[in-house]
mmCIF file of C-alpha atoms and ligand atoms in Angstrom:
data_model
loop_
_atom_site.group_PDB
_atom_site.id
_atom_site.type_symbol
_atom_site.label_atom_id
_atom_site.label_comp_id
_atom_site.label_asym_id
_atom_site.label_seq_id
_atom_site.Cartn_x
_atom_site.Cartn_y
_atom_site.Cartn_z
ATOM 1 C CA MET A 10 99.272 76.277 106.110
ATOM 2 C CA GLU A 11 101.513 76.995 103.074
ATOM 3 C CA ALA A 12 104.573 78.999 102.136
ATOM 4 C CA LYS A 13 104.001 81.437 99.288
ATOM 5 C CA ASN A 14 105.529 84.394 97.493
ATOM 6 C CA LEU A 15 103.180 87.279 97.821
ATOM 7 C CA THR A 16 103.458 90.211 95.387
ATOM 8 C CA VAL A 17 103.210 93.706 97.117
ATOM 9 C CA CYS A 18 100.550 95.568 95.300
ATOM 10 C CA ARG A 19 100.328 98.491 97.672
ATOM 11 C CA ASN A 20 102.388 99.764 100.620
ATOM 12 C CA ALA A 21 100.847 102.869 101.922
ATOM 13 C CA ARG A 22 101.657 105.023 104.956
ATOM 14 C CA LEU A 23 98.353 105.607 106.650
ATOM 15 C CA ALA A 24 99.489 107.476 109.806
ATOM 16 C CA GLU A 25 102.605 107.996 112.011
ATOM 17 C CA HIS A 26 104.685 104.847 111.645
ATOM 18 C CA LEU A 27 101.612 102.965 110.541
ATOM 19 C CA TYR A 28 101.478 101.166 107.100
ATOM 20 C CA LEU A 29 98.938 99.085 105.147
ATOM 21 C CA MET A 30 100.526 96.531 102.905
ATOM 22 C CA GLU A 31 98.286 94.716 100.340
ATOM 23 C CA PHE A 32 99.415 91.624 98.577
ATOM 24 C CA GLU A 33 98.274 89.826 95.477
ATOM 25 C CA GLY A 34 98.044 86.101 96.256
ATOM 26 C CA ALA A 35 95.964 84.874 99.150
ATOM 27 C CA PHE A 36 96.358 81.584 101.120
ATOM 28 C CA THR A 37 94.550 78.273 100.786
ATOM 29 C CA PRO A 38 92.668 77.644 103.052
ATOM 30 C CA PRO A 39 91.846 81.331 103.351
ATOM 31 C CA ALA A 40 92.930 83.152 106.527
ATOM 32 C CA LEU A 41 90.396 83.743 109.256
ATOM 33 C CA PRO A 42 90.311 86.756 111.549
ATOM 34 C CA GLY A 43 92.901 86.359 114.344
ATOM 35 C CA GLN A 44 95.197 84.245 112.237
ATOM 36 C CA PHE A 45 98.580 85.591 111.245
ATOM 37 C CA ILE A 46 101.257 85.270 108.512
ATOM 38 C CA HIS A 47 104.964 84.921 109.121
ATOM 39 C CA ILE A 48 106.992 86.938 106.620
ATOM 40 C CA LYS A 49 110.621 86.401 105.488
ATOM 41 C CA ILE A 50 112.361 89.777 105.329
ATOM 42 C CA ASP A 51 115.653 90.081 103.278
ATOM 43 C CA GLY A 52 118.740 89.844 105.490
ATOM 44 C CA LEU A 53 116.938 88.852 108.724
ATOM 45 C CA PHE A 54 117.243 85.395 110.014
ATOM 46 C CA LEU A 55 113.860 85.286 111.773
ATOM 47 C CA ARG A 56 110.628 85.779 110.022
ATOM 48 C CA ARG A 57 108.321 88.434 111.417
ATOM 49 C CA PRO A 58 104.650 87.748 112.408
ATOM 50 C CA PHE A 59 101.771 89.954 111.422
ATOM 51 C CA SER A 60 97.991 89.555 111.876
ATOM 52 C CA VAL A 61 95.923 89.339 108.726
ATOM 53 C CA ALA A 62 94.048 92.574 108.522
ATOM 54 C CA GLY A 63 91.887 91.377 105.489
ATOM 55 C CA GLN A 64 91.600 88.816 102.853
ATOM 56 C CA LYS A 65 89.276 89.149 99.919
ATOM 57 C CA ASN A 66 89.300 87.556 96.479
ATOM 58 C CA ASN A 67 93.074 87.118 95.859
ATOM 59 C CA ARG A 68 94.211 89.988 98.085
ATOM 60 C CA LEU A 69 95.593 89.899 101.604
ATOM 61 C CA ALA A 70 96.433 92.855 103.816
ATOM 62 C CA ILE A 71 98.506 93.554 106.852
ATOM 63 C CA LEU A 72 98.685 96.605 108.969
ATOM 64 C CA TYR A 73 102.072 97.272 110.498
ATOM 65 C CA LYS A 74 103.864 99.778 112.718
ATOM 66 C CA VAL A 75 107.536 100.478 112.093
ATOM 67 C CA VAL A 76 109.287 99.554 115.314
ATOM 68 C CA GLY A 77 112.629 98.085 114.196
ATOM 69 C CA LYS A 78 114.761 96.545 111.532
ATOM 70 C CA GLY A 79 112.242 94.316 109.788
ATOM 71 C CA THR A 80 109.401 96.717 109.656
ATOM 72 C CA GLU A 81 111.728 99.484 108.429
ATOM 73 C CA ILE A 82 112.674 97.203 105.508
ATOM 74 C CA LEU A 83 108.948 96.483 104.945
ATOM 75 C CA ALA A 84 108.108 100.165 104.771
ATOM 76 C CA ARG A 85 110.644 100.546 101.912
ATOM 77 C CA LYS A 86 108.912 97.804 99.703
ATOM 78 C CA LYS A 87 107.533 98.875 96.402
ATOM 79 C CA GLY A 88 104.684 97.512 94.369
ATOM 80 C CA GLY A 89 105.730 94.400 92.342
ATOM 81 C CA GLU A 90 108.325 93.223 94.880
ATOM 82 C CA THR A 91 107.659 89.844 96.480
ATOM 83 C CA LEU A 92 107.834 88.559 100.000
ATOM 84 C CA ASN A 93 107.791 84.958 101.131
ATOM 85 C CA ALA A 94 105.211 84.273 103.782
ATOM 86 C CA ILE A 95 103.885 81.179 105.643
ATOM 87 C CA GLY A 96 100.248 81.160 106.566
ATOM 88 C CA PRO A 97 97.635 81.178 107.591
ATOM 89 C CA LEU A 98 98.990 80.445 111.146
ATOM 90 C CA GLY A 99 97.397 80.100 114.531
ATOM 91 C CA LYS A 100 93.802 79.904 115.868
ATOM 92 C CA SER A 101 91.198 82.457 114.801
ATOM 93 C CA PHE A 102 88.618 84.368 116.979
ATOM 94 C CA PRO A 103 85.686 82.056 117.725
ATOM 95 C CA VAL A 104 82.396 83.382 116.313
ATOM 96 C CA ILE A 105 79.011 82.141 117.475
ATOM 97 C CA LYS A 106 75.815 82.980 115.671
ATOM 98 C CA LYS A 107 73.933 83.958 118.805
ATOM 99 C CA TRP A 108 76.419 86.658 119.553
ATOM 100 C CA LYS A 109 74.569 89.649 118.069
ATOM 101 C CA ASN A 110 75.969 92.526 120.034
ATOM 102 C CA VAL A 111 79.705 92.548 119.631
ATOM 103 C CA TYR A 112 82.381 94.900 120.975
ATOM 104 C CA LEU A 113 85.833 95.043 119.312
ATOM 105 C CA ALA A 114 88.497 96.854 121.387
ATOM 106 C CA GLY A 115 91.895 97.451 119.800
ATOM 107 C CA GLY A 116 94.873 99.527 120.613
ATOM 108 C CA GLY A 117 97.536 100.544 117.980
ATOM 109 C CA THR A 118 98.244 97.773 115.451
ATOM 110 C CA GLY A 119 96.027 95.405 117.704
ATOM 111 C CA ILE A 120 93.181 96.767 115.545
ATOM 112 C CA ALA A 121 94.510 94.670 112.516
ATOM 113 C CA PRO A 122 92.827 91.391 113.380
ATOM 114 C CA LEU A 123 89.684 93.187 114.470
ATOM 115 C CA ILE A 124 89.297 95.136 111.201
ATOM 116 C CA PHE A 125 89.308 91.670 109.452
ATOM 117 C CA LEU A 126 86.746 90.350 112.002
ATOM 118 C CA ALA A 127 84.475 93.482 111.620
ATOM 119 C CA ASP A 128 84.553 92.979 107.917
ATOM 120 C CA LYS A 129 83.597 89.276 108.233
ATOM 121 C CA LEU A 130 80.776 90.015 110.713
ATOM 122 C CA SER A 131 79.289 92.956 108.943
ATOM 123 C CA GLY A 132 76.183 91.943 106.981
ATOM 124 C CA GLU A 133 75.639 89.057 109.350
ATOM 125 C CA ASP A 134 72.925 90.799 111.415
ATOM 126 C CA VAL A 135 75.520 91.639 114.108
ATOM 127 C CA LYS A 136 75.642 95.028 115.907
ATOM 128 C CA ILE A 137 79.347 96.022 116.092
ATOM 129 C CA THR A 138 80.864 98.670 118.305
ATOM 130 C CA PHE A 139 84.542 99.205 117.618
ATOM 131 C CA PHE A 140 86.674 100.797 120.304
ATOM 132 C CA TYR A 141 89.914 102.145 118.888
ATOM 133 C CA GLY A 142 92.608 103.534 121.125
ATOM 134 C CA ALA A 143 95.667 105.412 119.925
ATOM 135 C CA LYS A 144 98.318 107.668 121.287
ATOM 136 C CA SER A 145 97.156 110.610 119.328
ATOM 137 C CA ARG A 146 95.069 111.557 116.223
ATOM 138 C CA GLY A 147 98.172 111.277 113.992
ATOM 139 C CA CYS A 148 98.491 107.623 114.859
ATOM 140 C CA ILE A 149 95.053 106.595 113.716
ATOM 141 C CA GLY A 150 94.718 104.735 110.430
ATOM 142 C CA PHE A 151 91.485 106.260 109.321
ATOM 143 C CA GLU A 152 91.626 104.880 105.832
ATOM 144 C CA ILE A 153 91.378 101.235 106.860
ATOM 145 C CA LEU A 154 88.337 101.664 109.051
ATOM 146 C CA PRO A 155 85.332 99.823 107.595
ATOM 147 C CA ALA A 156 82.207 101.901 106.915
ATOM 148 C CA GLY A 157 78.869 101.357 108.587
ATOM 149 C CA ILE A 158 80.335 100.521 112.071
ATOM 150 C CA ASN A 159 80.000 102.603 115.262
ATOM 151 C CA PHE A 160 83.457 103.656 116.337
ATOM 152 C CA VAL A 161 84.460 104.918 119.706
ATOM 153 C CA PHE A 162 87.896 106.503 119.667
ATOM 154 C CA THR A 163 90.156 107.329 122.584
ATOM 155 C CA THR A 164 93.529 109.062 122.415
ATOM 156 C CA GLU A 165 96.035 109.365 125.191
ATOM 157 C CA ASP A 166 96.492 113.076 124.520
ATOM 158 C CA GLY A 167 92.810 113.755 123.812
ATOM 159 C CA SER A 168 93.551 114.953 120.290
ATOM 160 C CA TYR A 169 90.666 112.768 118.862
ATOM 161 C CA GLY A 170 87.752 111.071 120.644
ATOM 162 C CA ASP A 171 87.763 110.751 124.383
ATOM 163 C CA LYS A 172 90.989 111.527 126.321
ATOM 164 C CA GLY A 173 92.236 108.500 128.188
ATOM 165 C CA LEU A 174 92.602 104.802 127.960
ATOM 166 C CA LEU A 175 90.386 102.417 125.948
ATOM 167 C CA ASP A 176 89.298 100.152 128.832
ATOM 168 C CA ARG A 177 87.557 103.100 130.597
ATOM 169 C CA ALA A 178 85.638 103.923 127.372
ATOM 170 C CA VAL A 179 84.554 100.283 127.117
ATOM 171 C CA CYS A 180 83.330 100.297 130.773
ATOM 172 C CA GLY A 181 81.600 103.600 130.343
ATOM 173 C CA PHE A 182 79.797 102.399 127.282
ATOM 174 C CA ILE A 183 78.672 99.247 128.955
ATOM 175 C CA GLY A 184 77.398 101.398 131.801
ATOM 176 C CA LYS A 185 75.164 103.436 129.428
ATOM 177 C CA ASN A 186 74.293 100.798 126.867
ATOM 178 C CA GLY A 187 74.432 97.464 128.657
ATOM 179 C CA ARG A 188 76.653 94.409 128.182
ATOM 180 C CA PRO A 189 77.595 93.007 124.863
ATOM 181 C CA ASP A 190 77.390 89.354 124.026
ATOM 182 C CA VAL A 191 81.204 89.133 123.531
ATOM 183 C CA ILE A 192 84.363 91.311 123.434
ATOM 184 C CA TYR A 193 87.199 90.790 121.081
ATOM 185 C CA GLY A 194 90.503 92.482 121.678
ATOM 186 C CA GLY A 195 93.916 93.191 120.334
ATOM 187 C CA GLY A 196 96.811 95.416 121.257
ATOM 188 C CA PRO A 197 99.289 95.836 124.075
ATOM 189 C CA ALA A 198 99.286 93.375 126.959
ATOM 190 C CA GLY A 199 98.151 96.016 129.459
ATOM 191 C CA LEU A 200 95.006 96.615 127.449
ATOM 192 C CA LEU A 201 94.309 92.942 127.044
ATOM 193 C CA LYS A 202 94.593 92.376 130.709
ATOM 194 C CA LYS A 203 92.101 95.082 131.375
ATOM 195 C CA ILE A 204 89.695 93.567 128.827
ATOM 196 C CA GLY A 205 90.111 90.343 130.866
ATOM 197 C CA ARG A 206 89.064 92.299 134.013
ATOM 198 C CA ILE A 207 86.003 93.770 132.144
ATOM 199 C CA SER A 208 85.114 90.289 131.017
ATOM 200 C CA GLU A 209 85.062 89.146 134.705
ATOM 201 C CA ASP A 210 83.410 92.219 136.163
ATOM 202 C CA PHE A 211 80.516 92.176 133.586
ATOM 203 C CA SER A 212 80.373 88.366 133.026
ATOM 204 C CA VAL A 213 81.025 88.722 129.320
ATOM 205 C CA PRO A 214 83.106 86.304 127.338
ATOM 206 C CA ALA A 215 86.284 87.926 125.909
ATOM 207 C CA PHE A 216 88.887 86.689 123.460
ATOM 208 C CA VAL A 217 92.103 88.554 122.749
ATOM 209 C CA SER A 218 94.951 88.149 120.281
ATOM 210 C CA LEU A 219 98.287 87.919 122.219
ATOM 211 C CA GLU A 220 101.607 88.984 120.867
ATOM 212 C CA ASN A 221 105.163 87.985 121.836
ATOM 213 C CA ARG A 222 108.472 87.674 120.175
ATOM 214 C CA MET A 223 108.279 84.751 117.912
ATOM 215 C CA ALA A 224 110.867 82.508 116.185
ATOM 216 C CA CYS A 225 109.562 79.551 114.143
ATOM 217 C CA GLY A 226 105.821 80.587 114.155
ATOM 218 C CA THR A 227 104.765 76.986 113.613
ATOM 219 C CA GLY A 228 104.933 75.469 117.041
ATOM 220 C CA ILE A 229 108.281 73.839 116.892
ATOM 221 C CA CYS A 230 110.576 76.063 118.910
ATOM 222 C CA TYR A 231 108.384 76.890 121.933
ATOM 223 C CA GLY A 232 110.009 80.419 121.750
ATOM 224 C CA CYS A 233 106.656 82.368 122.074
ATOM 225 C CA VAL A 234 105.006 80.610 125.036
ATOM 226 C CA THR A 235 102.644 82.212 127.565
ATOM 227 C CA LYS A 236 101.068 80.932 130.785
ATOM 228 C CA ILE A 237 97.618 79.472 130.334
ATOM 229 C CA LYS A 238 95.482 78.137 133.188
ATOM 230 C CA THR A 239 94.673 74.460 133.298
ATOM 231 C CA GLY A 240 92.611 72.358 135.738
ATOM 232 C CA SER A 241 95.624 71.716 137.882
ATOM 233 C CA GLY A 242 97.325 75.148 137.695
ATOM 234 C CA TRP A 243 98.832 76.511 134.543
ATOM 235 C CA GLU A 244 101.035 75.418 131.716
ATOM 236 C CA TYR A 245 103.020 77.082 129.033
ATOM 237 C CA MET A 246 101.198 77.271 125.674
ATOM 238 C CA ARG A 247 102.502 78.452 122.332
ATOM 239 C CA ILE A 248 101.158 81.792 121.051
ATOM 240 C CA CYS A 249 101.806 80.675 117.524
ATOM 241 C CA LYS A 250 100.030 77.380 117.787
ATOM 242 C CA GLU A 251 97.445 77.210 120.629
ATOM 243 C CA GLY A 252 96.961 80.998 120.149
ATOM 244 C CA PRO A 253 97.337 83.826 119.306
ATOM 245 C CA VAL A 254 93.686 84.057 120.249
ATOM 246 C CA PHE A 255 93.000 83.040 123.788
ATOM 247 C CA ASN A 256 89.850 83.274 126.088
ATOM 248 C CA THR A 257 90.856 85.916 128.613
ATOM 249 C CA LYS A 258 89.653 83.677 131.508
ATOM 250 C CA ASP A 259 92.290 81.205 130.675
ATOM 251 C CA ILE A 260 95.254 83.653 130.560
ATOM 252 C CA LYS A 261 97.496 83.783 133.556
ATOM 253 C CA TRP A 262 98.755 87.363 133.522
ATOM 254 C CA ASP A 263 102.093 87.945 135.234
HETATM 255 C C1 FAD B 6 100.704 86.806 116.420
HETATM 256 C C2 FAD B 6 101.330 88.207 116.196
HETATM 257 C C3 FAD B 6 100.661 89.076 115.389
HETATM 258 C C4 FAD B 6 101.188 90.361 115.190
HETATM 259 N N1 FAD B 6 100.529 91.235 114.375
HETATM 260 C C5 FAD B 6 101.068 92.434 114.133
HETATM 261 C C6 FAD B 6 100.426 93.376 113.293
HETATM 262 O O1 FAD B 6 99.300 93.122 112.815
HETATM 263 N N2 FAD B 6 100.982 94.513 113.059
HETATM 264 C C7 FAD B 6 102.193 94.927 113.715
HETATM 265 O O2 FAD B 6 102.642 96.004 113.427
HETATM 266 N N3 FAD B 6 102.861 94.049 114.479
HETATM 267 C C8 FAD B 6 102.359 92.844 114.726
HETATM 268 N N4 FAD B 6 102.962 92.051 115.625
HETATM 269 C C9 FAD B 6 104.254 92.412 116.169
HETATM 270 C C10 FAD B 6 105.259 92.340 115.023
HETATM 271 O O3 FAD B 6 105.590 90.990 114.777
HETATM 272 C C11 FAD B 6 106.594 93.057 115.533
HETATM 273 O O4 FAD B 6 106.346 94.352 115.680
HETATM 274 C C12 FAD B 6 107.668 92.824 114.437
HETATM 275 O O5 FAD B 6 108.081 91.468 114.363
HETATM 276 C C13 FAD B 6 108.850 93.698 114.728
HETATM 277 O O6 FAD B 6 109.880 93.429 113.862
HETATM 278 P P1 FAD B 6 111.091 94.368 113.613
HETATM 279 O O7 FAD B 6 112.181 93.682 112.985
HETATM 280 O O8 FAD B 6 110.653 95.763 112.957
HETATM 281 O O9 FAD B 6 111.428 94.869 115.177
HETATM 282 P P2 FAD B 6 112.680 94.299 115.986
HETATM 283 O O10 FAD B 6 113.928 94.939 115.516
HETATM 284 O O11 FAD B 6 112.662 92.785 115.986
HETATM 285 O O12 FAD B 6 112.258 94.800 117.396
HETATM 286 C C14 FAD B 6 112.060 96.292 117.604
HETATM 287 C C15 FAD B 6 111.402 96.465 118.889
HETATM 288 O O13 FAD B 6 110.084 95.907 118.867
HETATM 289 C C16 FAD B 6 109.851 94.965 119.941
HETATM 290 N N5 FAD B 6 109.124 93.865 119.459
HETATM 291 C C17 FAD B 6 109.367 93.059 118.363
HETATM 292 N N6 FAD B 6 108.486 92.125 118.262
HETATM 293 C C18 FAD B 6 107.585 92.272 119.265
HETATM 294 C C19 FAD B 6 106.427 91.583 119.588
HETATM 295 N N7 FAD B 6 105.930 90.495 118.983
HETATM 296 N N8 FAD B 6 105.797 91.947 120.692
HETATM 297 C C20 FAD B 6 106.223 93.072 121.426
HETATM 298 N N9 FAD B 6 107.298 93.747 121.116
HETATM 299 C C21 FAD B 6 108.075 93.355 120.035
HETATM 300 C C22 FAD B 6 111.335 94.547 120.279
HETATM 301 O O14 FAD B 6 111.353 94.075 121.672
HETATM 302 C C23 FAD B 6 112.179 95.828 120.149
HETATM 303 O O15 FAD B 6 111.989 96.662 121.226
HETATM 304 C C24 FAD B 6 102.446 90.706 115.805
HETATM 305 C C25 FAD B 6 103.117 89.755 116.549
HETATM 306 C C26 FAD B 6 102.517 88.544 116.851
HETATM 307 C C27 FAD B 6 103.330 87.518 117.563
#
């Protein structure tokens, strides 16, 4: 983990409220899929966490949705400006060589760490099916989607892909094509909980990247805790430190 000034080299609007920011200046050690960076934004006391959506050579990318003050400021950044970021933070998605048939299921900006994972897994003799759920066609960041991967789209209004929610598409796909070796997920808690249910129903391991409001990002403040099952019940664990990636069978959903 290190703190670094990253130079913005591209800040592009990809879809409704959805931006891709690319930086010159990657981290040492390099970020792994599932890890995040904690960005200092001018005028805001707390840094803002974003999953790494890609890191190659000396370039690092995040995919972000404009939802409030911080992301509005990010959206106005121009090439050449710098942002201070701490990273790479948190635990990455576990990858096991024998998992050859992999499902990625992401909703909204939850696709960010999965794009990075897809990039790392492609070329590794792994069959990837990427389920991408969005509100409507206008919210899909087509430009960032890696080539050579089978995508299954769902939109809530049916304007692109299947109409409906992502978990139903995943279940339907399993029904037709059989179980994958593993499911990786990102996105709203409701979707991640459903991925947990699919994992149980079909006896497939599943790992999801949880999000929560976060303060320090480095495990000191315990502001981002979530309930994780233990042998004797459950205990609070830090999304920034023990997570953000957790095995769905360990998450105690409220
Ligand atoms: C580990 C991790 C990875 C993340 N990765 C991404 C990513 O790749 N792309 C992306 O767009 N966002 C990501 N987020 C969420 C992102 O950090 C927030 O959207 C961002 O901090 C909002 O800042 P803001 O100042 O614009 O919004 P604020 O003004 O702080 O808040 C605006 C609204 O967004 C809600 N909100 C803010 N943060 C969160 C959060 N963490 N979870 C749920 N609701 C929130 C607030 O409750 C409020 O309603 C991630 C969060 C975590 C913890």
